[in-house]
mmCIF file of C-alpha atoms in Angstrom:
data_model
loop_
_atom_site.group_PDB
_atom_site.id
_atom_site.type_symbol
_atom_site.label_atom_id
_atom_site.label_comp_id
_atom_site.label_asym_id
_atom_site.label_seq_id
_atom_site.Cartn_x
_atom_site.Cartn_y
_atom_site.Cartn_z
ATOM 1 C CA MET A 1113 3.512 34.199 5.211
ATOM 2 C CA THR A 1114 2.688 33.837 8.891
ATOM 3 C CA ALA A 1115 3.911 35.730 12.114
ATOM 4 C CA ASP A 1116 7.437 34.800 12.979
ATOM 5 C CA ARG A 1117 7.959 32.452 15.820
ATOM 6 C CA GLU A 1118 11.396 33.441 16.764
ATOM 7 C CA SER A 1119 9.471 37.106 17.599
ATOM 8 C CA GLY A 1120 7.924 35.504 20.560
ATOM 9 C CA HIS A 1121 4.502 36.061 19.242
ATOM 10 C CA TRP A 1122 2.932 32.538 20.216
ATOM 11 C CA PRO A 1123 -0.675 32.267 20.484
ATOM 12 C CA SER A 1124 -1.662 33.628 23.913
ATOM 13 C CA ARG A 1125 -5.005 31.309 23.855
ATOM 14 C CA ARG A 1126 -4.600 27.946 25.389
ATOM 15 C CA ASN A 1127 -4.544 25.543 22.356
ATOM 16 C CA GLY A 1128 -7.402 23.124 23.274
ATOM 17 C CA THR A 1129 -7.273 21.563 19.736
ATOM 18 C CA LEU A 1130 -3.819 20.353 20.722
ATOM 19 C CA ASP A 1131 -4.506 18.930 23.843
ATOM 20 C CA TRP A 1132 -7.501 17.243 22.104
ATOM 21 C CA LEU A 1133 -5.308 15.910 19.546
ATOM 22 C CA ALA A 1134 -2.717 14.342 22.062
ATOM 23 C CA ARG A 1135 -5.150 13.152 24.592
ATOM 24 C CA GLU A 1136 -8.294 12.086 22.751
ATOM 25 C CA SER A 1137 -7.801 11.381 19.024
ATOM 26 C CA VAL A 1138 -6.466 8.023 19.751
ATOM 27 C CA TYR A 1139 -10.058 7.160 20.301
ATOM 28 C CA GLU A 1140 -11.129 8.035 16.825
ATOM 29 C CA PRO A 1141 -10.102 5.742 14.150
ATOM 30 C CA TYR A 1142 -11.284 7.676 10.728
ATOM 31 C CA ILE A 1143 -9.633 10.743 9.142
ATOM 32 C CA ASP A 1144 -12.780 12.276 8.214
ATOM 33 C CA ASN A 1145 -14.054 12.147 11.761
ATOM 34 C CA LEU A 1146 -10.637 13.362 13.143
ATOM 35 C CA PHE A 1147 -10.276 16.268 11.028
ATOM 36 C CA GLY A 1148 -13.970 17.296 11.513
ATOM 37 C CA GLY A 1149 -12.983 17.338 15.156
ATOM 38 C CA VAL A 1150 -9.968 19.202 14.928
ATOM 39 C CA CYS A 1151 -11.662 22.003 12.823
ATOM 40 C CA ASN A 1152 -14.301 22.142 15.409
ATOM 41 C CA ARG A 1153 -12.048 22.547 18.119
ATOM 42 C CA LEU A 1154 -9.893 25.030 16.336
ATOM 43 C CA ARG A 1155 -13.369 27.134 16.291
ATOM 44 C CA GLY A 1156 -13.591 26.665 19.913
ATOM 45 C CA ASP A 1157 -10.079 27.981 20.525
ATOM 46 C CA GLY A 1158 -11.168 31.194 18.865
ATOM 47 C CA VAL A 1159 -9.926 30.501 15.412
ATOM 48 C CA PRO A 1160 -12.638 32.110 12.906
ATOM 49 C CA LEU A 1161 -12.325 28.971 10.625
ATOM 50 C CA ASP A 1162 -15.022 28.868 7.923
ATOM 51 C CA ARG A 1163 -13.362 25.867 5.473
ATOM 52 C CA ALA A 1164 -10.733 23.794 5.827
ATOM 53 C CA THR A 1165 -9.319 20.819 3.488
ATOM 54 C CA LEU A 1166 -7.009 18.068 3.715
ATOM 55 C CA HIS A 1167 -5.633 16.716 0.378
ATOM 56 C CA LEU A 1168 -3.929 13.379 0.771
ATOM 57 C CA ARG A 1169 -1.956 11.093 -1.722
ATOM 58 C CA THR A 1170 -2.270 7.394 -1.440
ATOM 59 C CA LEU A 1171 -1.158 3.981 -2.813
ATOM 60 C CA HIS A 1172 -4.145 2.670 -4.978
ATOM 61 C CA PRO A 1173 -4.471 0.826 -8.355
ATOM 62 C CA GLN A 1174 -7.055 3.572 -9.509
ATOM 63 C CA LEU A 1175 -7.319 6.196 -6.979
ATOM 64 C CA LEU A 1176 -4.656 9.230 -6.805
ATOM 65 C CA GLY A 1177 -5.806 10.242 -3.445
ATOM 66 C CA ALA A 1178 -8.855 12.067 -1.509
ATOM 67 C CA THR A 1179 -9.709 15.650 -0.261
ATOM 68 C CA ILE A 1180 -11.359 16.012 2.889
ATOM 69 C CA THR A 1181 -13.505 19.294 3.114
ATOM 70 C CA TRP A 1182 -14.876 20.514 6.573
ATOM 71 C CA GLN A 1183 -17.104 23.809 6.854
ATOM 72 C CA PRO A 1184 -19.198 24.776 9.913
ATOM 73 C CA GLY A 1185 -21.908 23.026 11.103
ATOM 74 C CA MET A 1186 -20.144 19.817 9.939
ATOM 75 C CA GLU A 1187 -19.711 17.373 12.592
ATOM 76 C CA ASP A 1188 -17.816 15.281 10.493
ATOM 77 C CA ALA A 1189 -16.073 16.224 7.311
ATOM 78 C CA ARG A 1190 -16.776 15.153 3.903
ATOM 79 C CA ILE A 1191 -14.233 12.849 1.740
ATOM 80 C CA ASP A 1192 -14.011 13.218 -2.225
ATOM 81 C CA PHE A 1193 -11.876 10.529 -3.784
ATOM 82 C CA HIS A 1194 -9.834 11.319 -6.764
ATOM 83 C CA GLU A 1195 -8.840 9.059 -10.073
ATOM 84 C CA ARG A 1196 -5.422 9.528 -11.333
ATOM 85 C CA SER A 1197 -6.748 11.578 -14.114
ATOM 86 C CA ALA A 1198 -7.389 14.406 -11.831
ATOM 87 C CA LEU A 1199 -3.596 15.304 -12.429
ATOM 88 C CA GLU A 1200 -4.296 16.510 -15.682
ATOM 89 C CA ARG A 1201 -7.563 18.683 -14.804
ATOM 90 C CA PRO A 1202 -7.109 22.482 -14.619
ATOM 91 C CA ALA A 1203 -8.366 22.532 -11.048
ATOM 92 C CA TYR A 1204 -5.434 20.696 -9.886
ATOM 93 C CA LEU A 1205 -2.778 22.024 -12.434
ATOM 94 C CA ASN A 1206 -3.590 25.931 -11.341
ATOM 95 C CA SER A 1207 -3.949 24.951 -7.483
ATOM 96 C CA PRO A 1208 -2.063 25.717 -4.305
ATOM 97 C CA VAL A 1209 -2.306 22.040 -3.937
ATOM 98 C CA ARG A 1210 0.148 21.421 -6.655
ATOM 99 C CA ALA A 1211 2.313 23.965 -5.505
ATOM 100 C CA LEU A 1212 2.559 22.340 -2.209
ATOM 101 C CA PHE A 1213 3.084 18.981 -3.562
ATOM 102 C CA GLU A 1214 5.941 20.287 -5.812
ATOM 103 C CA GLY A 1215 7.870 21.815 -2.839
ATOM 104 C CA ALA A 1216 6.196 25.330 -1.750
ATOM 105 C CA GLU A 1217 6.642 25.968 1.887
ATOM 106 C CA GLY A 1218 3.264 27.618 2.379
ATOM 107 C CA ILE A 1219 0.997 29.991 0.581
ATOM 108 C CA ARG A 1220 -0.945 32.786 2.587
ATOM 109 C CA GLN A 1221 -3.351 35.125 0.428
ATOM 110 C CA ARG A 1222 -5.614 37.632 1.542
ATOM 111 C CA LEU A 1223 -8.699 37.231 -0.657
ATOM 112 C CA ASP A 1224 -10.688 40.597 -0.204
ATOM 113 C CA LEU A 1225 -8.215 42.670 -1.696
ATOM 114 C CA GLU A 1226 -8.933 44.331 -5.227
ATOM 115 C CA HIS A 1227 -5.491 43.550 -6.602
ATOM 116 C CA LEU A 1228 -3.312 40.422 -5.653
ATOM 117 C CA GLY A 1229 0.003 41.937 -6.673
ATOM 118 C CA ASP A 1230 2.514 39.512 -7.750
ATOM 119 C CA ALA A 1231 0.997 36.266 -6.229
ATOM 120 C CA PRO A 1232 0.090 33.487 -8.217
ATOM 121 C CA SER A 1233 -3.545 33.654 -9.334
ATOM 122 C CA PHE A 1234 -4.582 30.278 -8.494
ATOM 123 C CA GLY A 1235 -8.096 29.503 -9.548
ATOM 124 C CA ILE A 1236 -9.363 28.623 -5.919
ATOM 125 C CA PHE A 1237 -9.035 32.386 -5.007
ATOM 126 C CA ALA A 1238 -11.587 33.628 -7.327
ATOM 127 C CA ASP A 1239 -14.057 30.754 -6.195
ATOM 128 C CA LEU A 1240 -13.511 31.621 -2.658
ATOM 129 C CA ARG A 1241 -13.784 35.244 -2.727
ATOM 130 C CA SER A 1242 -16.934 35.016 -4.653
ATOM 131 C CA ARG A 1243 -18.254 33.217 -1.624
ATOM 132 C CA GLY A 1244 -17.357 35.696 0.664
ATOM 133 C CA PHE A 1245 -13.801 34.422 2.009
ATOM 134 C CA THR A 1246 -11.375 37.174 2.885
ATOM 135 C CA ASP A 1247 -8.305 35.132 3.982
ATOM 136 C CA TYR A 1248 -6.846 31.787 2.727
ATOM 137 C CA LEU A 1249 -3.818 29.718 4.071
ATOM 138 C CA ALA A 1250 -2.268 26.684 2.779
ATOM 139 C CA LEU A 1251 0.474 24.544 4.424
ATOM 140 C CA PRO A 1252 2.162 21.396 3.636
ATOM 141 C CA MET A 1253 1.781 18.278 5.907
ATOM 142 C CA ARG A 1254 5.036 16.407 6.056
ATOM 143 C CA PHE A 1255 4.840 12.610 6.718
ATOM 144 C CA THR A 1256 7.815 10.255 8.123
ATOM 145 C CA ASP A 1257 8.042 8.708 4.792
ATOM 146 C CA GLY A 1258 9.223 12.178 3.372
ATOM 147 C CA LYS A 1259 5.898 12.708 1.319
ATOM 148 C CA ARG A 1260 4.192 15.947 1.383
ATOM 149 C CA HIS A 1261 0.304 16.165 1.482
ATOM 150 C CA ALA A 1262 -1.379 19.522 1.998
ATOM 151 C CA SER A 1263 -3.835 21.309 3.953
ATOM 152 C CA SER A 1264 -5.855 24.488 3.500
ATOM 153 C CA TRP A 1265 -7.367 27.070 6.035
ATOM 154 C CA ALA A 1266 -10.044 29.811 5.026
ATOM 155 C CA THR A 1267 -12.104 32.469 6.810
ATOM 156 C CA ARG A 1268 -14.848 34.909 6.131
ATOM 157 C CA ARG A 1269 -14.243 37.396 8.937
ATOM 158 C CA PRO A 1270 -13.697 40.732 7.542
ATOM 159 C CA GLU A 1271 -10.274 41.279 9.158
ATOM 160 C CA GLY A 1272 -9.013 37.716 7.943
ATOM 161 C CA PHE A 1273 -6.707 35.573 10.149
ATOM 162 C CA GLU A 1274 -4.736 37.252 12.952
ATOM 163 C CA ALA A 1275 -1.055 36.112 13.770
ATOM 164 C CA THR A 1276 -2.311 34.342 16.762
ATOM 165 C CA ASP A 1277 -4.829 32.280 14.628
ATOM 166 C CA LEU A 1278 -2.105 31.226 12.109
ATOM 167 C CA LEU A 1279 0.257 30.068 14.911
ATOM 168 C CA THR A 1280 -2.560 28.094 16.426
ATOM 169 C CA ILE A 1281 -3.001 26.274 13.215
ATOM 170 C CA GLU A 1282 0.659 26.013 12.638
ATOM 171 C CA GLU A 1283 1.611 24.572 15.944
ATOM 172 C CA MET A 1284 -1.262 22.082 15.684
ATOM 173 C CA LEU A 1285 -0.540 20.819 12.184
ATOM 174 C CA PRO A 1286 2.555 18.587 12.750
ATOM 175 C CA ILE A 1287 0.454 16.869 15.457
ATOM 176 C CA LEU A 1288 -2.511 16.349 13.101
ATOM 177 C CA ALA A 1289 0.016 15.042 10.334
ATOM 178 C CA MET A 1290 1.265 12.320 12.588
ATOM 179 C CA ALA A 1291 -2.476 11.428 13.708
ATOM 180 C CA VAL A 1292 -3.448 11.449 9.739
ATOM 181 C CA GLU A 1293 -0.492 9.250 8.492
ATOM 182 C CA ILE A 1294 -1.099 6.535 11.208
ATOM 183 C CA ARG A 1295 -4.623 6.407 9.979
ATOM 184 C CA LEU A 1296 -3.859 6.837 6.201
ATOM 185 C CA ASN A 1297 -1.274 3.971 6.371
ATOM 186 C CA ARG A 1298 -3.675 1.672 7.750
ATOM 187 C CA ARG A 1299 -6.312 2.627 5.193
ATOM 188 C CA ILE A 1300 -3.529 2.416 2.533
ATOM 189 C CA ALA A 1301 -2.458 -1.282 4.021
ATOM 190 C CA LYS A 1302 -6.195 -2.490 3.714
ATOM 191 C CA ASN A 1303 -6.691 -0.977 0.386
ATOM 192 C CA LEU A 1304 -3.193 -2.760 -0.870
ATOM 193 C CA LEU A 1305 -4.229 -6.093 0.991
ATOM 194 C CA ASN A 1306 -7.625 -5.947 -0.351
ATOM 195 C CA THR A 1307 -6.246 -5.573 -3.951
ATOM 196 C CA TYR A 1308 -3.590 -8.266 -3.542
ATOM 197 C CA VAL A 1309 -5.073 -10.911 -1.232
ATOM 198 C CA GLY A 1310 -8.647 -10.040 -1.050
ATOM 199 C CA PRO A 1311 -10.753 -8.585 1.759
ATOM 200 C CA ARG A 1312 -11.162 -11.655 3.653
ATOM 201 C CA ALA A 1313 -7.462 -12.743 4.018
ATOM 202 C CA GLY A 1314 -6.528 -8.814 4.119
ATOM 203 C CA GLU A 1315 -8.498 -8.433 7.243
ATOM 204 C CA ARG A 1316 -7.129 -11.530 8.838
ATOM 205 C CA ILE A 1317 -3.619 -10.103 7.996
ATOM 206 C CA LEU A 1318 -4.305 -6.555 9.727
ATOM 207 C CA ARG A 1319 -5.783 -8.452 12.636
ATOM 208 C CA GLY A 1320 -2.107 -10.231 13.082
ATOM 209 C CA GLU A 1321 -3.655 -13.818 12.061
ATOM 210 C CA ILE A 1322 -0.399 -14.391 10.396
ATOM 211 C CA THR A 1323 0.616 -17.568 11.718
ATOM 212 C CA ARG A 1324 1.514 -20.333 9.034
ATOM 213 C CA GLY A 1325 -1.425 -22.940 9.122
ATOM 214 C CA SER A 1326 -3.780 -20.493 10.552
ATOM 215 C CA GLY A 1327 -7.317 -20.749 8.745
ATOM 216 C CA GLU A 1328 -10.730 -22.250 8.723
ATOM 217 C CA THR A 1329 -12.853 -24.451 6.759
ATOM 218 C CA LEU A 1330 -15.411 -22.904 4.649
ATOM 219 C CA HIS A 1331 -18.549 -24.492 2.994
ATOM 220 C CA ALA A 1332 -18.301 -22.626 -0.591
ATOM 221 C CA ALA A 1333 -19.590 -22.612 -4.117
ATOM 222 C CA ILE A 1334 -16.035 -22.652 -5.936
ATOM 223 C CA TRP A 1335 -15.428 -20.946 -9.167
ATOM 224 C CA ASN A 1336 -12.367 -21.910 -11.610
ATOM 225 C CA SER A 1337 -11.974 -19.913 -14.722
ATOM 226 C CA ASP A 1338 -9.125 -20.064 -17.498
ATOM 227 C CA LEU A 1339 -8.373 -18.491 -20.880
ATOM 228 C CA ARG A 1340 -8.165 -20.748 -23.895
ATOM 229 C CA GLY A 1341 -5.054 -20.795 -26.035
ATOM 230 C CA PHE A 1342 -3.138 -18.544 -24.067
ATOM 231 C CA THR A 1343 -0.042 -20.387 -24.591
ATOM 232 C CA ARG A 1344 -0.407 -20.326 -28.348
ATOM 233 C CA LEU A 1345 -1.014 -16.418 -28.187
ATOM 234 C CA SER A 1346 1.756 -15.855 -26.155
ATOM 235 C CA GLN A 1347 4.156 -16.984 -28.964
ATOM 236 C CA ARG A 1348 2.455 -14.878 -31.473
ATOM 237 C CA ARG A 1349 1.709 -11.415 -29.483
ATOM 238 C CA SER A 1350 3.903 -8.940 -27.968
ATOM 239 C CA ARG A 1351 4.334 -8.532 -24.122
ATOM 240 C CA ASP A 1352 1.941 -5.358 -24.328
ATOM 241 C CA GLU A 1353 -0.485 -7.006 -26.353
ATOM 242 C CA LEU A 1354 -0.729 -9.987 -23.850
ATOM 243 C CA ILE A 1355 -1.156 -7.867 -20.724
ATOM 244 C CA GLU A 1356 -3.671 -5.885 -22.482
ATOM 245 C CA LEU A 1357 -5.535 -8.974 -23.441
ATOM 246 C CA LEU A 1358 -5.427 -10.486 -19.650
ATOM 247 C CA ASN A 1359 -6.399 -7.435 -18.079
ATOM 248 C CA GLY A 1360 -9.567 -7.052 -20.282
ATOM 249 C CA TYR A 1361 -10.317 -10.827 -19.818
ATOM 250 C CA PHE A 1362 -9.698 -10.221 -15.984
ATOM 251 C CA ASP A 1363 -11.784 -7.155 -15.872
ATOM 252 C CA VAL A 1364 -14.630 -9.131 -17.377
ATOM 253 C CA MET A 1365 -14.274 -12.322 -15.064
ATOM 254 C CA ALA A 1366 -13.585 -10.257 -11.725
ATOM 255 C CA ASP A 1367 -16.564 -7.830 -12.508
ATOM 256 C CA ALA A 1368 -18.771 -10.779 -12.635
ATOM 257 C CA VAL A 1369 -17.454 -12.565 -9.502
ATOM 258 C CA LEU A 1370 -17.375 -9.362 -7.460
ATOM 259 C CA GLY A 1371 -20.673 -7.779 -9.014
ATOM 260 C CA GLN A 1372 -22.409 -11.017 -7.537
ATOM 261 C CA GLY A 1373 -20.747 -10.906 -4.005
ATOM 262 C CA GLY A 1374 -17.902 -13.401 -4.671
ATOM 263 C CA GLU A 1375 -14.420 -13.327 -3.442
ATOM 264 C CA ILE A 1376 -11.377 -13.567 -5.820
ATOM 265 C CA LEU A 1377 -8.748 -15.380 -3.976
ATOM 266 C CA LYS A 1378 -6.042 -15.469 -6.580
ATOM 267 C CA PHE A 1379 -4.997 -14.935 -10.449
ATOM 268 C CA MET A 1380 -3.147 -17.746 -11.435
ATOM 269 C CA GLY A 1381 -1.231 -17.032 -14.682
ATOM 270 C CA ASP A 1382 -4.307 -16.844 -17.045
ATOM 271 C CA GLY A 1383 -6.579 -18.515 -14.528
ATOM 272 C CA LEU A 1384 -8.850 -17.197 -11.950
ATOM 273 C CA LEU A 1385 -10.125 -19.019 -8.433
ATOM 274 C CA ALA A 1386 -12.972 -17.647 -6.466
ATOM 275 C CA ILE A 1387 -15.232 -18.640 -3.848
ATOM 276 C CA PHE A 1388 -18.849 -17.755 -2.894
ATOM 277 C CA PRO A 1389 -19.366 -18.679 0.909
ATOM 278 C CA LEU A 1390 -22.285 -20.565 1.537
ATOM 279 C CA ASP A 1391 -22.827 -18.658 4.984
ATOM 280 C CA ALA A 1392 -23.946 -15.840 2.684
ATOM 281 C CA PRO A 1393 -27.532 -16.038 1.447
ATOM 282 C CA GLN A 1394 -28.296 -17.631 -2.003
ATOM 283 C CA ALA A 1395 -24.211 -18.245 -2.730
ATOM 284 C CA CYS A 1396 -24.675 -20.981 -5.637
ATOM 285 C CA VAL A 1397 -27.515 -19.026 -7.203
ATOM 286 C CA ARG A 1398 -25.285 -15.966 -7.246
ATOM 287 C CA ALA A 1399 -22.322 -17.927 -8.549
ATOM 288 C CA PHE A 1400 -24.508 -19.193 -11.219
ATOM 289 C CA ARG A 1401 -25.302 -15.870 -12.214
ATOM 290 C CA ALA A 1402 -21.908 -14.864 -12.189
ATOM 291 C CA ALA A 1403 -21.189 -17.311 -14.771
ATOM 292 C CA ARG A 1404 -23.819 -15.915 -17.019
ATOM 293 C CA ASP A 1405 -22.694 -12.340 -16.451
ATOM 294 C CA ALA A 1406 -19.022 -13.592 -17.405
ATOM 295 C CA ILE A 1407 -20.396 -15.096 -20.599
ATOM 296 C CA LEU A 1408 -22.307 -12.131 -21.673
ATOM 297 C CA GLY A 1409 -19.194 -9.911 -20.550
ATOM 298 C CA MET A 1410 -17.170 -12.259 -22.931
ATOM 299 C CA ARG A 1411 -19.356 -11.617 -25.663
ATOM 300 C CA ARG A 1412 -18.916 -7.925 -25.627
ATOM 301 C CA PHE A 1413 -15.267 -8.315 -25.149
ATOM 302 C CA ASN A 1414 -14.999 -10.593 -28.069
ATOM 303 C CA ALA A 1415 -17.027 -8.440 -30.319
ATOM 304 C CA ALA A 1416 -14.817 -5.496 -29.420
ATOM 305 C CA ARG A 1417 -11.802 -7.652 -30.451
ATOM 306 C CA ARG A 1418 -13.359 -8.522 -33.792
ATOM 307 C CA ASP A 1419 -14.217 -4.800 -34.562
ATOM 308 C CA ARG A 1420 -10.547 -4.279 -34.181
ATOM 309 C CA GLY A 1421 -9.508 -7.045 -36.342
ATOM 310 C CA GLU A 1422 -8.216 -9.354 -33.602
ATOM 311 C CA GLU A 1423 -9.418 -12.962 -33.099
ATOM 312 C CA ALA A 1424 -11.929 -13.761 -30.363
ATOM 313 C CA VAL A 1425 -10.716 -15.749 -27.454
ATOM 314 C CA GLY A 1426 -12.180 -18.718 -25.529
ATOM 315 C CA PHE A 1427 -12.767 -19.588 -21.848
ATOM 316 C CA GLY A 1428 -13.728 -22.186 -19.607
ATOM 317 C CA ILE A 1429 -15.840 -21.673 -16.154
ATOM 318 C CA ALA A 1430 -16.419 -24.436 -13.713
ATOM 319 C CA LEU A 1431 -18.610 -24.169 -10.833
ATOM 320 C CA HIS A 1432 -18.751 -27.104 -7.752
ATOM 321 C CA ARG A 1433 -19.706 -27.013 -4.287
ATOM 322 C CA GLY A 1434 -17.693 -28.390 -1.106
ATOM 323 C CA ASP A 1435 -15.591 -27.717 1.846
ATOM 324 C CA VAL A 1436 -12.363 -26.001 1.249
ATOM 325 C CA MET A 1437 -9.509 -25.471 3.968
ATOM 326 C CA TRP A 1438 -8.753 -21.785 3.437
ATOM 327 C CA GLY A 1439 -5.798 -20.408 5.658
ATOM 328 C CA ASN A 1440 -2.142 -19.463 5.439
ATOM 329 C CA ILE A 1441 -0.115 -21.858 3.550
ATOM 330 C CA GLY A 1442 3.403 -21.758 2.341
ATOM 331 C CA ALA A 1443 7.178 -21.576 3.546
ATOM 332 C CA ALA A 1444 8.179 -19.951 6.562
ATOM 333 C CA SER A 1445 9.454 -16.976 5.099
ATOM 334 C CA ARG A 1446 6.947 -16.699 2.066
ATOM 335 C CA LEU A 1447 3.083 -17.445 2.899
ATOM 336 C CA ASP A 1448 0.076 -17.218 0.938
ATOM 337 C CA PHE A 1449 -3.500 -17.189 1.727
ATOM 338 C CA THR A 1450 -5.267 -19.758 -0.333
ATOM 339 C CA VAL A 1451 -8.041 -22.713 -0.512
ATOM 340 C CA ILE A 1452 -6.938 -26.386 -0.629
ATOM 341 C CA GLY A 1453 -8.961 -29.464 -0.614
ATOM 342 C CA PRO A 1454 -10.694 -32.154 -2.548
ATOM 343 C CA ALA A 1455 -13.200 -29.853 -3.574
ATOM 344 C CA VAL A 1456 -10.809 -27.285 -5.132
ATOM 345 C CA ASN A 1457 -9.050 -30.089 -7.057
ATOM 346 C CA VAL A 1458 -12.335 -31.387 -8.547
ATOM 347 C CA THR A 1459 -13.339 -27.885 -9.628
ATOM 348 C CA GLU A 1460 -9.848 -27.380 -11.406
ATOM 349 C CA ARG A 1461 -10.303 -30.765 -13.343
ATOM 350 C CA LEU A 1462 -14.042 -29.831 -14.007
ATOM 351 C CA GLN A 1463 -12.727 -26.554 -15.623
ATOM 352 C CA GLU A 1464 -10.063 -28.758 -17.836
ATOM 353 C CA LEU A 1465 -13.146 -30.732 -18.990
ATOM 354 C CA THR A 1466 -14.867 -27.279 -20.362
ATOM 355 C CA LYS A 1467 -12.160 -27.374 -22.997
ATOM 356 C CA GLU A 1468 -12.319 -31.276 -23.883
ATOM 357 C CA LEU A 1469 -16.172 -30.830 -24.210
ATOM 358 C CA ARG A 1470 -15.900 -27.268 -26.170
ATOM 359 C CA LEU A 1471 -18.492 -25.648 -23.521
ATOM 360 C CA PRO A 1472 -17.774 -22.411 -21.757
ATOM 361 C CA VAL A 1473 -19.673 -23.404 -18.233
ATOM 362 C CA LEU A 1474 -19.594 -26.882 -16.485
ATOM 363 C CA LEU A 1475 -21.488 -27.314 -13.409
ATOM 364 C CA SER A 1476 -21.166 -30.225 -10.913
ATOM 365 C CA GLY A 1477 -24.002 -32.211 -9.874
ATOM 366 C CA ALA A 1478 -23.329 -30.988 -6.110
ATOM 367 C CA PHE A 1479 -23.452 -27.438 -7.176
ATOM 368 C CA VAL A 1480 -26.555 -27.863 -9.086
ATOM 369 C CA GLU A 1481 -28.383 -29.492 -6.136
ATOM 370 C CA SER A 1482 -27.560 -26.283 -4.015
ATOM 371 C CA CYS A 1483 -28.584 -23.994 -6.770
ATOM 372 C CA GLU A 1484 -32.381 -24.290 -6.680
ATOM 373 C CA HIS A 1485 -33.532 -21.142 -8.568
ATOM 374 C CA HIS A 1486 -31.000 -20.848 -11.496
ATOM 375 C CA ASP A 1487 -32.538 -18.826 -13.950
ATOM 376 C CA ALA A 1488 -31.457 -20.584 -17.250
ATOM 377 C CA PRO A 1489 -32.210 -24.246 -18.449
ATOM 378 C CA LEU A 1490 -29.591 -26.939 -17.587
ATOM 379 C CA ARG A 1491 -28.424 -29.967 -19.808
ATOM 380 C CA ARG A 1492 -27.241 -33.128 -17.863
ATOM 381 C CA LEU A 1493 -24.085 -34.456 -19.601
ATOM 382 C CA GLY A 1494 -24.161 -37.286 -17.377
ATOM 383 C CA GLN A 1495 -21.372 -38.994 -15.083
ATOM 384 C CA ARG A 1496 -17.888 -37.949 -16.175
ATOM 385 C CA ARG A 1497 -14.431 -39.089 -15.032
ATOM 386 C CA LEU A 1498 -12.089 -36.349 -14.272
ATOM 387 C CA ARG A 1499 -8.356 -36.634 -14.289
ATOM 388 C CA ASP A 1500 -6.731 -37.827 -11.087
ATOM 389 C CA ILE A 1501 -10.373 -37.782 -9.481
ATOM 390 C CA ASP A 1502 -11.341 -41.274 -8.063
ATOM 391 C CA GLU A 1503 -14.874 -41.055 -8.519
ATOM 392 C CA ALA A 1504 -16.863 -39.896 -11.702
ATOM 393 C CA ILE A 1505 -19.243 -36.948 -11.000
ATOM 394 C CA GLU A 1506 -22.501 -35.785 -12.405
ATOM 395 C CA VAL A 1507 -21.814 -32.842 -14.848
ATOM 396 C CA TYR A 1508 -24.115 -30.187 -16.383
ATOM 397 C CA THR A 1509 -24.090 -27.441 -18.625
ATOM 398 C CA ILE A 1510 -26.147 -24.298 -19.515
ATOM 399 C CA VAL A 1511 -28.060 -25.043 -22.748
ATOM 400 C CA GLU A 1512 -28.187 -21.214 -24.007
ATOM 401 C CA GLU A 1513 -24.740 -20.835 -23.838
ATOM 402 C CA GLU A 1514 -23.343 -23.779 -25.663
ATOM 403 C CA THR A 1515 -22.636 -21.800 -28.615
ATOM 404 C CA VAL A 1516 -20.338 -19.312 -27.204
ATOM 405 C CA VAL A 1517 -16.649 -19.635 -28.212
ATOM 406 C CA SER A 1518 -14.795 -21.887 -25.338
ATOM 407 C CA ALA A 1519 -11.998 -23.421 -26.854
#
C-alpha cells in the first residue's frame, strides 16, 4: 500500500508537522482547528495534499459521529455531524471508511488510471476522479480504547503521492490520533454529561467541582411537571409501550423547556424538574411560554394517540419562583447535582394541586408577580393550602387552557 518502512526509505524531508503536533498543538483545544493546522503544515512539509478527512465515531444519544474535512485555503476544517441513520446510506455502505471501521489496514488507490483492476470500486473514487484528484490514501486511526476511526488523504498532483509523502503521513498519524483522542474524549464526556446531568452540572463536573456539598444559591423560576395516571397505565401496558409513552411525553416537555432556554435538572419517574435562572432575561416570561408550548405539544401528542386508537394522557405543570440551593448532594460514593429548598417543595406541592383541581397548569402568586408580560389571560384561584406547606399561597391558572386534559 505504501513504501516499505523496513527498506529504510523514510522521508528525507524534516517532518515539521510532527514537531508542531508534539510542541504546539497542546494549545489548540478544538479538533477542527487542530486538523486544519496539521493539513496546512503537511503542505508546508511538501506533501501535495489537496483534500483530507477524519471520520470519528462518538457516544451520543442521537449522533453516530462526525466527518472533518479540510481543503487548501481553509484555515480550519469543516465539521459535519451524522445521525445514526447514516449507517444505512449507500455513501457509507460502499465506502473506504466502512472498510476501515471493519478492519481494513489501509486503502491506496491511484484515481487517474483508466482501469482500477481488482480494487474495490468505492463510490468516492469516481467522485474524486471527476474533481481532478489523482491519488487517494485511507488509513485507520487507532485509539487507546481499541476503537478504529478513519482518515483519508488525496492529491491532484499528476504523479500522485510519492513514497516520502505517504511515509510523512504515516509517521505523523499515530501522534495525530493521540491528539484527536484527547479532544474527542473530552467532547464525548461533555456530550454525555449534558445528556445525563445537564449543561450547568456537566460544566462544573468537567471543571473538577465535584466535592460533596459544593454548589450555589440560584434565584429561579421552577418548573415541576408530571404525567397523570402513569401507575394505572403501567399495570395495563407492556414495558415497550410504557417506554414509548414516556419518551413521547418527555419529548414534548423537554422541547418546551429547552426551547425557551430552561435547564432540565432531572427526570423523576414520570416527572420532570427544571429551572429558568432569573439572571437570564425574562426568565419567568420564558417559563410561562414554555408551559403554553407544552400544552400545545400535548394536544398534538394526544391527537396522534387517539388516531392510533389509544387513550389521551393527562399532565400537570406547576410554576413557582424562589431561591433554590443547587449543588452536589448525596452519599460519599454516589452524588447527584440537584436543587433543594422550600421553593422546590412548594413547586412540587403546587403540581400535586393540578391533579386535585383538574387543571393542566398552576402558577404561584410569586411567579405571576415576576411575569409581567405573559401572553394569555389568567384566572385567580385564591389562597390555597398545599400539603406540608405552612402558609397558604396565591394560585393562578391560564384561562384558555382549562379545557385541556389534565387528570
